[in-house]
CSV table of C-alpha atoms in Angstrom, one decimal:
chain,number,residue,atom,x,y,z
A,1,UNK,CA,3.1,6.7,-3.5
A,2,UNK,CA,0.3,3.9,-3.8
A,3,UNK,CA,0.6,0.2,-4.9
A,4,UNK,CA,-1.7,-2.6,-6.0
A,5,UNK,CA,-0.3,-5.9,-6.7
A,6,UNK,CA,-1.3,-9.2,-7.9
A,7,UNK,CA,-0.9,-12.3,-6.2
A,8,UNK,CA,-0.2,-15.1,-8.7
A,9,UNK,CA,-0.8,-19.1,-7.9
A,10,UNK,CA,2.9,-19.6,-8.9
A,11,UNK,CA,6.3,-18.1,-8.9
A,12,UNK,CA,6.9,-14.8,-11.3
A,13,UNK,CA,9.5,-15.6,-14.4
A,14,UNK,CA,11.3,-11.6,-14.5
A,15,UNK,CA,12.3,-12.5,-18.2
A,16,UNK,CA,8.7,-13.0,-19.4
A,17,UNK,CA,7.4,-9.9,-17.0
A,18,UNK,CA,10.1,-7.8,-18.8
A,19,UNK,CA,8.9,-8.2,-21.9
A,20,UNK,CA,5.1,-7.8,-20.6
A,21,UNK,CA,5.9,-4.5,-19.3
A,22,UNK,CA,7.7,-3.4,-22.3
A,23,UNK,CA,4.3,-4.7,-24.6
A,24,UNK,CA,2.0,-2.9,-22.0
A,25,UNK,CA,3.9,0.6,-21.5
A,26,UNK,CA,3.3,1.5,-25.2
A,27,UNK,CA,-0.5,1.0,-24.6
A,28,UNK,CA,-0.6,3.7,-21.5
A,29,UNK,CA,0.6,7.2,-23.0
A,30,UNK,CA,-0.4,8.6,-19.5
A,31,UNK,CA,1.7,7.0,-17.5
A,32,UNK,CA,4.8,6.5,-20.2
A,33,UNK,CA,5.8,10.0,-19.0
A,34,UNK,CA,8.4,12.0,-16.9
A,35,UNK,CA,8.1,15.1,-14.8
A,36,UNK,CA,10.1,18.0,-15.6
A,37,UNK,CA,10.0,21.5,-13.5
A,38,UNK,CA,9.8,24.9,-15.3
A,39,UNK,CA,9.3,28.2,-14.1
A,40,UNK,CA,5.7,28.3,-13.1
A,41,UNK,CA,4.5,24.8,-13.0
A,42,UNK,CA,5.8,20.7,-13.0
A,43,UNK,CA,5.1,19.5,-16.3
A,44,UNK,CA,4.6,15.6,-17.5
A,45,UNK,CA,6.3,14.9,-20.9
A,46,UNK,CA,6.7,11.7,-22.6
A,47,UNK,CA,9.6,9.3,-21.2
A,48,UNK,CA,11.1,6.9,-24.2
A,49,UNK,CA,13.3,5.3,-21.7
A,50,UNK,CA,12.9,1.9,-21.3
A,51,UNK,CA,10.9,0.6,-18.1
A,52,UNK,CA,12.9,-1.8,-16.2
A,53,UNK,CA,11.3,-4.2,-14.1
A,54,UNK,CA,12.7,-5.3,-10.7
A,55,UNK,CA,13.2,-7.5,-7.7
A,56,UNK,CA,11.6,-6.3,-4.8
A,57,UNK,CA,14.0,-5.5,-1.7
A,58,UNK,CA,13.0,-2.0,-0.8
A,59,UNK,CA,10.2,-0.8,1.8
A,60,UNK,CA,6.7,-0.7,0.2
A,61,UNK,CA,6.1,2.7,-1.4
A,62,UNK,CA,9.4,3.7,-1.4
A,63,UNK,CA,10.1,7.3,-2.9
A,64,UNK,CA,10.9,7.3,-6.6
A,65,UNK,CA,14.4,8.1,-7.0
A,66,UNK,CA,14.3,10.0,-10.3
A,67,UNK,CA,16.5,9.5,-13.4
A,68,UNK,CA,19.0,7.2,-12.3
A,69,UNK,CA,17.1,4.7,-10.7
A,70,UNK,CA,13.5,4.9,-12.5
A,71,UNK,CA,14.4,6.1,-15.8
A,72,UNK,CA,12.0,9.3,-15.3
A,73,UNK,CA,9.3,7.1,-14.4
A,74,UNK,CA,7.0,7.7,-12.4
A,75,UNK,CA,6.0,4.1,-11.6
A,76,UNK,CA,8.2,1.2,-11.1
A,77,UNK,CA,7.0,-2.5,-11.8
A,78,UNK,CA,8.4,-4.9,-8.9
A,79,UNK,CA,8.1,-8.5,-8.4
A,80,UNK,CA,9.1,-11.3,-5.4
A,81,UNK,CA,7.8,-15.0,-5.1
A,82,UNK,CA,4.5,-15.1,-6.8
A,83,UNK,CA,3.6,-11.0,-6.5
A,84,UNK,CA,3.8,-8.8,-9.4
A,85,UNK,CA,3.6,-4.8,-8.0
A,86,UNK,CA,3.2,-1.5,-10.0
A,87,UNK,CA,3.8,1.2,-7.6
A,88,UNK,CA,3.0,4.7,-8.9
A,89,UNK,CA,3.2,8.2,-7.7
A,90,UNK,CA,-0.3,9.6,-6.9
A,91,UNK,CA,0.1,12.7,-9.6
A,92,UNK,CA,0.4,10.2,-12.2
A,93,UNK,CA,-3.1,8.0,-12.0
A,94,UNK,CA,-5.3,6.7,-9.4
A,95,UNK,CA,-5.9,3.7,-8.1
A,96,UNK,CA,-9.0,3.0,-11.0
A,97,UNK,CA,-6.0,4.1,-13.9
A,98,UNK,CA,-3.4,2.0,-11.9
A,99,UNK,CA,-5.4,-1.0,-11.9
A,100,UNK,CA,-6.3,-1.2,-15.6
A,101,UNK,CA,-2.5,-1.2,-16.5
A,102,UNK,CA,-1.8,-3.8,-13.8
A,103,UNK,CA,-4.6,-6.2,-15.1
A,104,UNK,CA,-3.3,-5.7,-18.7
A,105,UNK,CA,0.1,-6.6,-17.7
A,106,UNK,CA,-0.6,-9.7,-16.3
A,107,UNK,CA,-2.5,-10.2,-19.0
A,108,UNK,CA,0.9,-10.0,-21.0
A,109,UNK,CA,2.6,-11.9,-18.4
A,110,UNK,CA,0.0,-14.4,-18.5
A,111,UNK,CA,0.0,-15.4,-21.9
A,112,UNK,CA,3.9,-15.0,-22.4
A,113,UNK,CA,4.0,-17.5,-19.7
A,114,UNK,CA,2.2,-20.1,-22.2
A,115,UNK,CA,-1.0,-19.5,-20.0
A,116,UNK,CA,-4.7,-19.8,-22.3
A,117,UNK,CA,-6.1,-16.7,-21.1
A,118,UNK,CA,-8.6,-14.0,-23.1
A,119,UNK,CA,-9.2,-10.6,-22.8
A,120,UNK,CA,-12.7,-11.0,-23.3
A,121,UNK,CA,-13.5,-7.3,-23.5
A,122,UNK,CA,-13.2,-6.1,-20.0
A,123,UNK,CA,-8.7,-5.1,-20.6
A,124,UNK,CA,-7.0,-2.5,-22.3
A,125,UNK,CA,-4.6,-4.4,-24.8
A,126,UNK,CA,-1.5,-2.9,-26.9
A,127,UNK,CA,-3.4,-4.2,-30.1
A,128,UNK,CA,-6.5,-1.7,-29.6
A,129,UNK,CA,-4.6,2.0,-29.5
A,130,UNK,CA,-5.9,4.8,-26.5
A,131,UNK,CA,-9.3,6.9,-27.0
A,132,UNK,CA,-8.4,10.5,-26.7
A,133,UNK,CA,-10.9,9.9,-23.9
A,134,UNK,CA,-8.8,8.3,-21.1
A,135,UNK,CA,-6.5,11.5,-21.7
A,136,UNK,CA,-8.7,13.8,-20.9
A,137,UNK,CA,-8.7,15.6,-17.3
A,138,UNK,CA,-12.2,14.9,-16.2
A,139,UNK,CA,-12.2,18.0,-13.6
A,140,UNK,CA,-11.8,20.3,-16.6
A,141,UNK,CA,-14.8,18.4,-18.7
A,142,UNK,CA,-17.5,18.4,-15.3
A,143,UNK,CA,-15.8,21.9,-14.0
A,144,UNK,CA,-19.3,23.8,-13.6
A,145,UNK,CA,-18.0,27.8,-12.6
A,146,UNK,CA,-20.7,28.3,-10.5
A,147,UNK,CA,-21.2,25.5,-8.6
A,148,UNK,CA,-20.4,25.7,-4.8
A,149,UNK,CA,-17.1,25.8,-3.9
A,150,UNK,CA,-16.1,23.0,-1.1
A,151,UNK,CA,-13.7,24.4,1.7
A,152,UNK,CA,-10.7,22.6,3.1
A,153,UNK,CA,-11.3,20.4,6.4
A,154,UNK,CA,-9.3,22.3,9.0
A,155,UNK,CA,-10.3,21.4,12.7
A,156,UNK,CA,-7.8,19.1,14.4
A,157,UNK,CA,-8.2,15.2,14.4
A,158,UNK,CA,-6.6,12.2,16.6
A,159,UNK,CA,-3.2,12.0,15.4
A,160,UNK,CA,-2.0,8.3,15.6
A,161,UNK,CA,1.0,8.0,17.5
A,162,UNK,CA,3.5,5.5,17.7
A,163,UNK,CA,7.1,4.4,17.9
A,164,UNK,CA,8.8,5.6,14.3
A,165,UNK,CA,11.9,3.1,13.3
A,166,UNK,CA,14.7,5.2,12.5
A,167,UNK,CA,15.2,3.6,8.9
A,168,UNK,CA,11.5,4.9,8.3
A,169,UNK,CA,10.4,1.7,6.3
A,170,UNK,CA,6.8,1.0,6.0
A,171,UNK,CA,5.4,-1.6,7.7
A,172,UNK,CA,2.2,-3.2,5.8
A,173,UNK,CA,-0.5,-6.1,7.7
A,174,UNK,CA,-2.8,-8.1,4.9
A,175,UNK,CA,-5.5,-9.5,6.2
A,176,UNK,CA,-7.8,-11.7,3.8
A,177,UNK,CA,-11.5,-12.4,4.5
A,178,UNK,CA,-14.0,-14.0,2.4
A,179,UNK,CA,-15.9,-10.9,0.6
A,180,UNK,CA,-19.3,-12.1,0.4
A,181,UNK,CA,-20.2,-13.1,4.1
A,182,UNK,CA,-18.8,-9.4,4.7
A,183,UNK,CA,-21.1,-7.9,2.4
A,184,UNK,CA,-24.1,-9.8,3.9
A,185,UNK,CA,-23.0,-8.7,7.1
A,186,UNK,CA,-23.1,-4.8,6.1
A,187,UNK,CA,-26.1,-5.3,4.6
A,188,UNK,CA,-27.9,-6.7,7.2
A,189,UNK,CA,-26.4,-3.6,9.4
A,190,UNK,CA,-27.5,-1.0,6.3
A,191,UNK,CA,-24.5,0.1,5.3
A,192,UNK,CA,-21.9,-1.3,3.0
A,193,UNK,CA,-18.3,-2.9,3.2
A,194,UNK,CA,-17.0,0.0,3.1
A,195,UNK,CA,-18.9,2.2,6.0
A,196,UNK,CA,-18.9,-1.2,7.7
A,197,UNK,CA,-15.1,-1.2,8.0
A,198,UNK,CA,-14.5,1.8,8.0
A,199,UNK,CA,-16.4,2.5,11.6
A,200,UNK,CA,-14.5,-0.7,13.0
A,201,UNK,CA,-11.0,0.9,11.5
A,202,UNK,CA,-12.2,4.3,13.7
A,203,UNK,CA,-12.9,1.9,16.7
A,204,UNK,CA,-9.3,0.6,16.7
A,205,UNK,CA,-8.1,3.7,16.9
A,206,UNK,CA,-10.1,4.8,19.8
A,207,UNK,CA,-10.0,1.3,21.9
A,208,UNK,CA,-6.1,0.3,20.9
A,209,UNK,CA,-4.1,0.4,24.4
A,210,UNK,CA,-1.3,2.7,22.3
A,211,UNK,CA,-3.9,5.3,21.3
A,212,UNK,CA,-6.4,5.4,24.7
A,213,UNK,CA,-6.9,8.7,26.0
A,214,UNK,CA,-3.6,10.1,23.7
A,215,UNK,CA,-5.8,13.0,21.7
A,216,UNK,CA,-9.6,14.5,22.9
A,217,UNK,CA,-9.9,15.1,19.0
A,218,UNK,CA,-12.3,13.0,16.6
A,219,UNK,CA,-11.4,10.4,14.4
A,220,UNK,CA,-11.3,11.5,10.7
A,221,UNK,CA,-10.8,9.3,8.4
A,222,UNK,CA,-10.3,10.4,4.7
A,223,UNK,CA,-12.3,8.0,1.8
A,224,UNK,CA,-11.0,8.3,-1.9
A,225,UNK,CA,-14.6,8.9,-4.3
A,226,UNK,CA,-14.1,7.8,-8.0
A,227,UNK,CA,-15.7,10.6,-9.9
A,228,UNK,CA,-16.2,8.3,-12.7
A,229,UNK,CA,-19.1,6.6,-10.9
A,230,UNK,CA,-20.9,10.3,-10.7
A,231,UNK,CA,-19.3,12.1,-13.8
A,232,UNK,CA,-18.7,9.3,-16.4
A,233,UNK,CA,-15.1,9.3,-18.1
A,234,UNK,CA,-12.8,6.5,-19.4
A,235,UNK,CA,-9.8,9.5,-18.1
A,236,UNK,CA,-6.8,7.2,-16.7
A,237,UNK,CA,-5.7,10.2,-15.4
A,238,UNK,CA,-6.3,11.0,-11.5
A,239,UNK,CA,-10.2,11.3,-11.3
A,240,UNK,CA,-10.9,10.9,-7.4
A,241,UNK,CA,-11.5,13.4,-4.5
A,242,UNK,CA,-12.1,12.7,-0.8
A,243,UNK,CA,-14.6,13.1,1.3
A,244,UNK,CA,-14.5,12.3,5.0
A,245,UNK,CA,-16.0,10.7,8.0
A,246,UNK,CA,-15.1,11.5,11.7
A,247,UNK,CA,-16.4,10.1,14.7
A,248,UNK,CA,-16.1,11.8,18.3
A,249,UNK,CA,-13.2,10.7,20.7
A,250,UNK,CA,-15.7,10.5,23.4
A,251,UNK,CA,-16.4,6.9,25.1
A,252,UNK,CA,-20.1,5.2,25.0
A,253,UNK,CA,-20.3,4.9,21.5
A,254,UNK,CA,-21.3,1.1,20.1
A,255,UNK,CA,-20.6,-0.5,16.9
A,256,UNK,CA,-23.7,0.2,15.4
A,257,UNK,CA,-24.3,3.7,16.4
A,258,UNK,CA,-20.5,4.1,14.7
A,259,UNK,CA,-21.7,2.6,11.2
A,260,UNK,CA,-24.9,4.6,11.2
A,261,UNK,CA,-23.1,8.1,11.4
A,262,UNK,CA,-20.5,6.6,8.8
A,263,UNK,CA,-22.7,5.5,6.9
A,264,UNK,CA,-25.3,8.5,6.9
A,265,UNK,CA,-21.8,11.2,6.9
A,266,UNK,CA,-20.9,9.4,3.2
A,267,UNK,CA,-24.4,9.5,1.7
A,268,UNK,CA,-24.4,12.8,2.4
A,269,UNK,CA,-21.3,13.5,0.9
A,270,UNK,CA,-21.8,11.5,-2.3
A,271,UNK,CA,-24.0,13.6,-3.7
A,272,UNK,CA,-23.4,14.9,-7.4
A,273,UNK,CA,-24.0,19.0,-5.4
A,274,UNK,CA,-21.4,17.8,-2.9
A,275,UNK,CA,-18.7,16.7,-5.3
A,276,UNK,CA,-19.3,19.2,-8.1
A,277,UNK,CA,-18.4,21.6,-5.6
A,278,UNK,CA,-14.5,19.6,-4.9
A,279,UNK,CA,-14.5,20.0,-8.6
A,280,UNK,CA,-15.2,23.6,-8.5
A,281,UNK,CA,-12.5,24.1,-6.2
A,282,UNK,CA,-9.7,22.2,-7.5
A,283,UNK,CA,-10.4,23.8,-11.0
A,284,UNK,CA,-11.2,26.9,-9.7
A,285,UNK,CA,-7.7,27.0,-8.0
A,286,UNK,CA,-5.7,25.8,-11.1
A,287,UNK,CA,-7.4,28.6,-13.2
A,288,UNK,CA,-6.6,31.5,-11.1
A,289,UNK,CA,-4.8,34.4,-13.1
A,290,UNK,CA,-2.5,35.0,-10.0
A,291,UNK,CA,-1.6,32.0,-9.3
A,292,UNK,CA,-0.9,31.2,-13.3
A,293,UNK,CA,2.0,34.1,-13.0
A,294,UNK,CA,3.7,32.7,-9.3
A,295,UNK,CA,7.0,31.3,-9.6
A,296,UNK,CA,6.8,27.6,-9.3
A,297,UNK,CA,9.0,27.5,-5.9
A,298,UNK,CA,6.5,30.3,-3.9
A,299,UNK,CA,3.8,27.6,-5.5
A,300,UNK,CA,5.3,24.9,-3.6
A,301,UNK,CA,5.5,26.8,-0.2
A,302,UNK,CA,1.7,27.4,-0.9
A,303,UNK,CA,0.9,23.9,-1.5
A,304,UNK,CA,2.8,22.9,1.5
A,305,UNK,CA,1.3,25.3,4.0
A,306,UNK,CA,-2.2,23.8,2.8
A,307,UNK,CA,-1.0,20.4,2.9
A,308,UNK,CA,0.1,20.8,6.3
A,309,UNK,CA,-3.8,22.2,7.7
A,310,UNK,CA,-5.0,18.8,5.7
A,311,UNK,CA,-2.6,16.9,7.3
A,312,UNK,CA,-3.9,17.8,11.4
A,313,UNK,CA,-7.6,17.7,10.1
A,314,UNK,CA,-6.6,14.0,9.0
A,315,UNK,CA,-6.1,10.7,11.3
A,316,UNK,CA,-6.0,8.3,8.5
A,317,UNK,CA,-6.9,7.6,4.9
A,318,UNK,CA,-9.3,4.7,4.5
A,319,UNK,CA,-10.0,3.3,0.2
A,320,UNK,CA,-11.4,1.1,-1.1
A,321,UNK,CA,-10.9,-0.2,-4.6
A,322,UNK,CA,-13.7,-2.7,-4.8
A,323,UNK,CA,-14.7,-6.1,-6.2
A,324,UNK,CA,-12.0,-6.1,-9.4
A,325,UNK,CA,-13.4,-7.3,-12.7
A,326,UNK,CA,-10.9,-9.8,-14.3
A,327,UNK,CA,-11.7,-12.4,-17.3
A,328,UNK,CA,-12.6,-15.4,-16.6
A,329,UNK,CA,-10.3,-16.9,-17.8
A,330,UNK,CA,-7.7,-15.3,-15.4
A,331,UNK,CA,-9.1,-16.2,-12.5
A,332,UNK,CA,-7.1,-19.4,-11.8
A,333,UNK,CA,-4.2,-17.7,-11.8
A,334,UNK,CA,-4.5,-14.7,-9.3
A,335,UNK,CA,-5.2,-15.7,-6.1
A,336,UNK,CA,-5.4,-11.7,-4.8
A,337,UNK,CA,-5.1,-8.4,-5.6
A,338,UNK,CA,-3.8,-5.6,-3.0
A,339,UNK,CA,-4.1,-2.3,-2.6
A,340,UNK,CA,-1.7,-0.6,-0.1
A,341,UNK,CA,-1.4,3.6,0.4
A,342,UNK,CA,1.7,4.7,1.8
A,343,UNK,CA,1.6,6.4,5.1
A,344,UNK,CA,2.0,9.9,6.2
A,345,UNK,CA,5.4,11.3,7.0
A,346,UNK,CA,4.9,11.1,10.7
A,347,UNK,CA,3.2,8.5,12.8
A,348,UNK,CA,0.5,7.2,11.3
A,349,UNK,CA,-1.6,3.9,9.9
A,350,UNK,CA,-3.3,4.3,6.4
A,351,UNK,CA,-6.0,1.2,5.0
A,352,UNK,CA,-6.2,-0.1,1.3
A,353,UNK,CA,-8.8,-2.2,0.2
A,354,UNK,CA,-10.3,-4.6,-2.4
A,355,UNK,CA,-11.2,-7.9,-3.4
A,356,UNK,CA,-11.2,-10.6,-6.4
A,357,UNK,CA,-12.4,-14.0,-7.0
A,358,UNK,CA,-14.2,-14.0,-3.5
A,359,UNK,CA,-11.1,-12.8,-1.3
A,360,UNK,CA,-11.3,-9.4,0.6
A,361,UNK,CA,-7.9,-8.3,1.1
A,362,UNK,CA,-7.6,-5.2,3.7
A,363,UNK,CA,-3.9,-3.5,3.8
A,364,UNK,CA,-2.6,-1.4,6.6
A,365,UNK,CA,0.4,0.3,6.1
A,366,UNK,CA,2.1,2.5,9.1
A,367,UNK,CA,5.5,3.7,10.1
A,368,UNK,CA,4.9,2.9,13.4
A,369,UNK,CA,7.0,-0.4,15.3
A,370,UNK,CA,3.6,-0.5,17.7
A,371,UNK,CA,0.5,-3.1,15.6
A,372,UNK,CA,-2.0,-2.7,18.0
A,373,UNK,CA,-4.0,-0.4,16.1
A,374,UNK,CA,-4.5,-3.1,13.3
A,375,UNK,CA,-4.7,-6.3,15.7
A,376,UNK,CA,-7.4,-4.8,17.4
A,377,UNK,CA,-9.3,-3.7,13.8
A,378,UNK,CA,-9.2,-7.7,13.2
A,379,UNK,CA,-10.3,-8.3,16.7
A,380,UNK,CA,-13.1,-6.4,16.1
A,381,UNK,CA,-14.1,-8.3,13.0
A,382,UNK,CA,-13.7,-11.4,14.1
A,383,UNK,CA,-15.8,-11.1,17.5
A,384,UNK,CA,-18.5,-9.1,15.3
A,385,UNK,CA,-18.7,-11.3,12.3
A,386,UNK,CA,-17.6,-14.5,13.0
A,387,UNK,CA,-15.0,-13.6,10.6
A,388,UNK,CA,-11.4,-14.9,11.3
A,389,UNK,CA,-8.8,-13.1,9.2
A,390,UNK,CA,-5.8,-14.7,7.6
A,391,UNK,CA,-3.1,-12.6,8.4
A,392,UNK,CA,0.4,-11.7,7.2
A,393,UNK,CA,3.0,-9.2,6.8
A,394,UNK,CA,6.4,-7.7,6.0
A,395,UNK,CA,7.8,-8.0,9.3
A,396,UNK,CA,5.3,-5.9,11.3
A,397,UNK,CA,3.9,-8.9,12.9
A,398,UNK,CA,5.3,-11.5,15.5
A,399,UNK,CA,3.8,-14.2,13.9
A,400,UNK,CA,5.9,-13.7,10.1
A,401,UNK,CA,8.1,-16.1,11.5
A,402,UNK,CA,6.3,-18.8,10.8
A,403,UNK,CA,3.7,-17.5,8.3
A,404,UNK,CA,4.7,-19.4,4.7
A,405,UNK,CA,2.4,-16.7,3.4
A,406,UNK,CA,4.2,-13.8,4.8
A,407,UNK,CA,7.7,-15.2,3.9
A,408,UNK,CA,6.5,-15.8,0.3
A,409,UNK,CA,5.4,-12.8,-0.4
A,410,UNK,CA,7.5,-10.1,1.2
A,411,UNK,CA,11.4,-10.0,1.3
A,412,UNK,CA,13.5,-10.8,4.3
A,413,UNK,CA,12.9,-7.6,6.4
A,414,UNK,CA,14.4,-7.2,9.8
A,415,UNK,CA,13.1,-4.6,12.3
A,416,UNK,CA,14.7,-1.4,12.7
A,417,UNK,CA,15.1,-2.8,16.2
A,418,UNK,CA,17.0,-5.4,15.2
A,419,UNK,CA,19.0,-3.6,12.4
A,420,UNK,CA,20.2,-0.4,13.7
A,421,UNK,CA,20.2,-0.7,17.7
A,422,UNK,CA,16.7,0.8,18.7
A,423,UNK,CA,13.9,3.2,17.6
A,424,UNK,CA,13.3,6.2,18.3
A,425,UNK,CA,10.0,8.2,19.4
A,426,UNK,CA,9.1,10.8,17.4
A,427,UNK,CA,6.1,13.4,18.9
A,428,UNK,CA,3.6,13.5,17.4
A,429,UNK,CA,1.4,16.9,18.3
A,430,UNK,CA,-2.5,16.2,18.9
C-alpha cells in the first residue's frame, strides 16, 4: 500500500468529495476494478460498486480489507481536517497513475465546492473519455527478447531495527522544506534532490544512536524509476522498476563523498541498456510456458521465497515523486501534496517524496516506536543547508502535542505504549 494526499487551505466538505469521487471513478477504468483469484493467476475485473469515501481513523496504509469494507476496491479515498488521501494497493497503479486521479479529483472537489478553477490541459477530466493508451502495459510494448536480463539484488543489507508497537500501526514524520534552496544546494554539490537526500537518508541510518554498530552490512536503499521518462507511455498502469544505491557500513565516510557514489551508482543505473534489461526480466518471467501452467497457490510460494531474498538485500525504499504539475488556477488551494510508502512488515523506515507550489514535503513512514532515524535525517539537513524543517506527525513525535499542524492533519492517535500496556521488541536478523 502507498498514499499521496493533498493538503487543502480549508477544511474538506465529505458531501461534495462524494460526489467528486463518484464523477472521477468513471474517468479511470484501470483503477475501477476488483481482484479475483482463479486457478493460475489473480485477475483485475471491473468493480460497478460504488466507491465510498471516508473519514480517516485508521493507521496510514492500512491493508485493504476486501468486499465488505472497500467494495472490491482496490483504493480507498479518505479525508480528515483539510487532507483529501487516495491510498491504493501498489498492483493497481503507481505513484505517476495515482497522482493523475488524485489531481483530477480535487479538481471535482474543487469546483463542486463553488471554487473558479480550470483544467487548463495538464488533468484528466470525466468529459474527455480514456486513450486505449493509459491501458496498455508498457513492459509488454518496450519488452525487447533479447535484451540483458537484470538479476535480483541478493547480498544482505543493514536491516533497521527498532522497537515494533504491538498494534503494528504506522508511524509517518512530514517534514516540509522550501524546494528551490534544496535544489540549488544539490546542484551546487552535482547531484540532484534526489541523490542529495538520499545519501543524507543513508547517513541517518548509519550515525542514529539506535542503529550504530547494529549490522556490518551496507546501506541499500531502493529508488522507484518511472519508465515513462525513458520508454514514453500515457499507461496508468504500474510503469516503474527500482534500481538501488548502497553505501558501505564502514565509518570515515563524509557527506560529499556519500552523494558522489549516489549520485554516480544512479547514473549508472538509469541507462535505457540498464532498464531494458528489468524489463526483459519481468516480461521474460510472466511469459514463461512453465510458469503459465503452475497452480496459482505454488505461484504464490514462489513469489514469496523471492520476495523474501529482496527483502534482506533491502534497508529501505527511498521515491521520489517530483515537482507536481497542477493548474494555475489550483494553486491557492493546495497548500501540499504527500507521498507516503508503507513500511515493510518488520522493523523498518521507508521515505516518500515530492513537492508543489514551492513546498518539498519528505514522508517517513516506520513501524518502529524509536524516531531517531528521521530526527537525525533533519539534523543532517539543517546543519548542511541551512535548511530548518517544519515538522509534524501522527503521533510519532514528542512534539505533536503542540503542533496545530500535526493535530489538523492526522487523527487523534495514541501510542501503542499508551494504548495497550507496552511494546514489544521484535528481532530483527542482520
Amino acid at each position: 500500500m502507498f498514499r499521496i494526499s493533498a493538503v487543502l487551505t480549508e477544511g474538506v466538505d465529505p458531501d461534495a468529495l462524494q460526489q467528486a469521487a463518484d464523477i472521477t471513478i468513471k474517468r479511470f477504468p484501470t483503477m475501477a476494478v476488483k481482484l479475483r483469484k482463479g486457478l493460475f493467476w489473480c485477475s483485475l475485473h471491473e468493480n460497478n460498486n460504488p466507491l465510498t469515501v471516508r473519514k480517516e481513523s485508521a493507521s496510514p496504509c492500512s491493508p485493504i480489507m476486501g468486499v465488505k469494507e472497500d467494495n472490491g476496491y482496490l483504493l480507498r479515498i479518505l479525508y480528515f481536517g483539510r487532507r483529501i488521501t487516495l491510498e491504493c494497493f501498489h498492483a493497481l497503479t503507481d505513484g505517476m497513475g495515482a497522482m493523475e486521479f488524485l489531481k483530477s479529483l480535487v479538481y471535482r472537489y474543487l469546483l463542486l465546492t463553488g471554487k473558479e478553477v480550470q483544467d487548463e490541459g495538464v488533468l484528466l477530466l470525466p468529459e474527455n473519455p480514456p486513450e486505449p493508451q493509459e491501458e496498455e502495459d508498457g513492459c509488454v510494448r518496450y519488452y525487447q527478447k533479447h535484451a540483458k536480463k537484470a538479476k535480483l539484488e541478493e547480498r544482505k543489507a543493514h536491516a533497521i531495527q527498532g522497537t515494533v508497537p504491538e498494534d503494528r500501526k504506522t508511524m509517518v514524520i512530514h517534514g516540509v522544506l522550501p524546494a528551490l534552496p534544496l535544489r540549488d544546494y544539490a546542484r551546487r554539490h552535482g547531484t540532484t534532490i534526489t541523490g542529495y537526500l538520499a545519501a543524507v537518508f543513508a547517513q541517518a541510518i548509519l550515525s542514529s544512536g539506535s542503529q550504530q554498530g547494529r549490522s556490518p552490512h551496507p546501506v541499500r536503499l531502493v529508488v522507484p524509476v518511472n519508465l515513462r521518462g525513458m520508454f514514453p507511455s500515457k499507461s496508468l498502469r504500474n510503469f516503474v522498476t527500482q534500481i538501488s544505491v548502497s553505501l558501505p557500513a564502514a565509518s570515515g565516510q563524509t557527506i560529499d563523498d556519500m552523494v558522489e557514489s549516489v549520485t554516480a551508482q544512479m547514473k549508472a543505473s538509469v541507462t535505457e541498456e540498464h532498464l531494458s534489461g528489468k524489463i526483459a526480466a519481468y516480461v521474460g518471467y510472466e511469459k514463461m510456458l512453465v510458469g503459465r501452467m503452475v497452480p496459482w497457490f505454488i505461484k504464490k510460494m514462489a513469489i514469496s521465497l523471492v520476495s523474501k531474498r529482496v527483502y534482506h538485500a533491502t534497508t529501505a525504499l527511498f521515491t521520489n515523486l517530483g515537482d507536481v504539475k497542477l493548474p494555475k488556477s489550483m494553486e491557492p488551494y493546495i497548500e501540499m501534496i504527500e507521498v507516503v510508502p508503507s513500511p515493510k512488515k518488520a522493523a523498518s523506515i521507508n521515505c516518500g517524496i515530492c513537492s508543489v507550489g514551492g513546498n518539498l514535503n519528505i514522508a517517513f513512514a516506520g513501524n518502529i516506536a524509536e524516531p531517531d532515524v528521521i530526527e537525525r535525517f533533519f539534523e543532517l539537513v539543517s546543519q548542511q543547508t541551512g535548511l530548518e524543517a517544519e515538522l509534524y506527525s501522527n503521533g510519532w513525535l514528542k512534539s505533536d502535542k503542540h503542533s496545530a499542524v500535526g493535530r489538523s492533519l492526522y487523527p487523534p492517535y495514541t501510542a501503542a505504549s499508551e494504548q495497550s500496556g507496552g511494546v514489544r521488541p521484535i528481532p530483527v536478523k542482520a
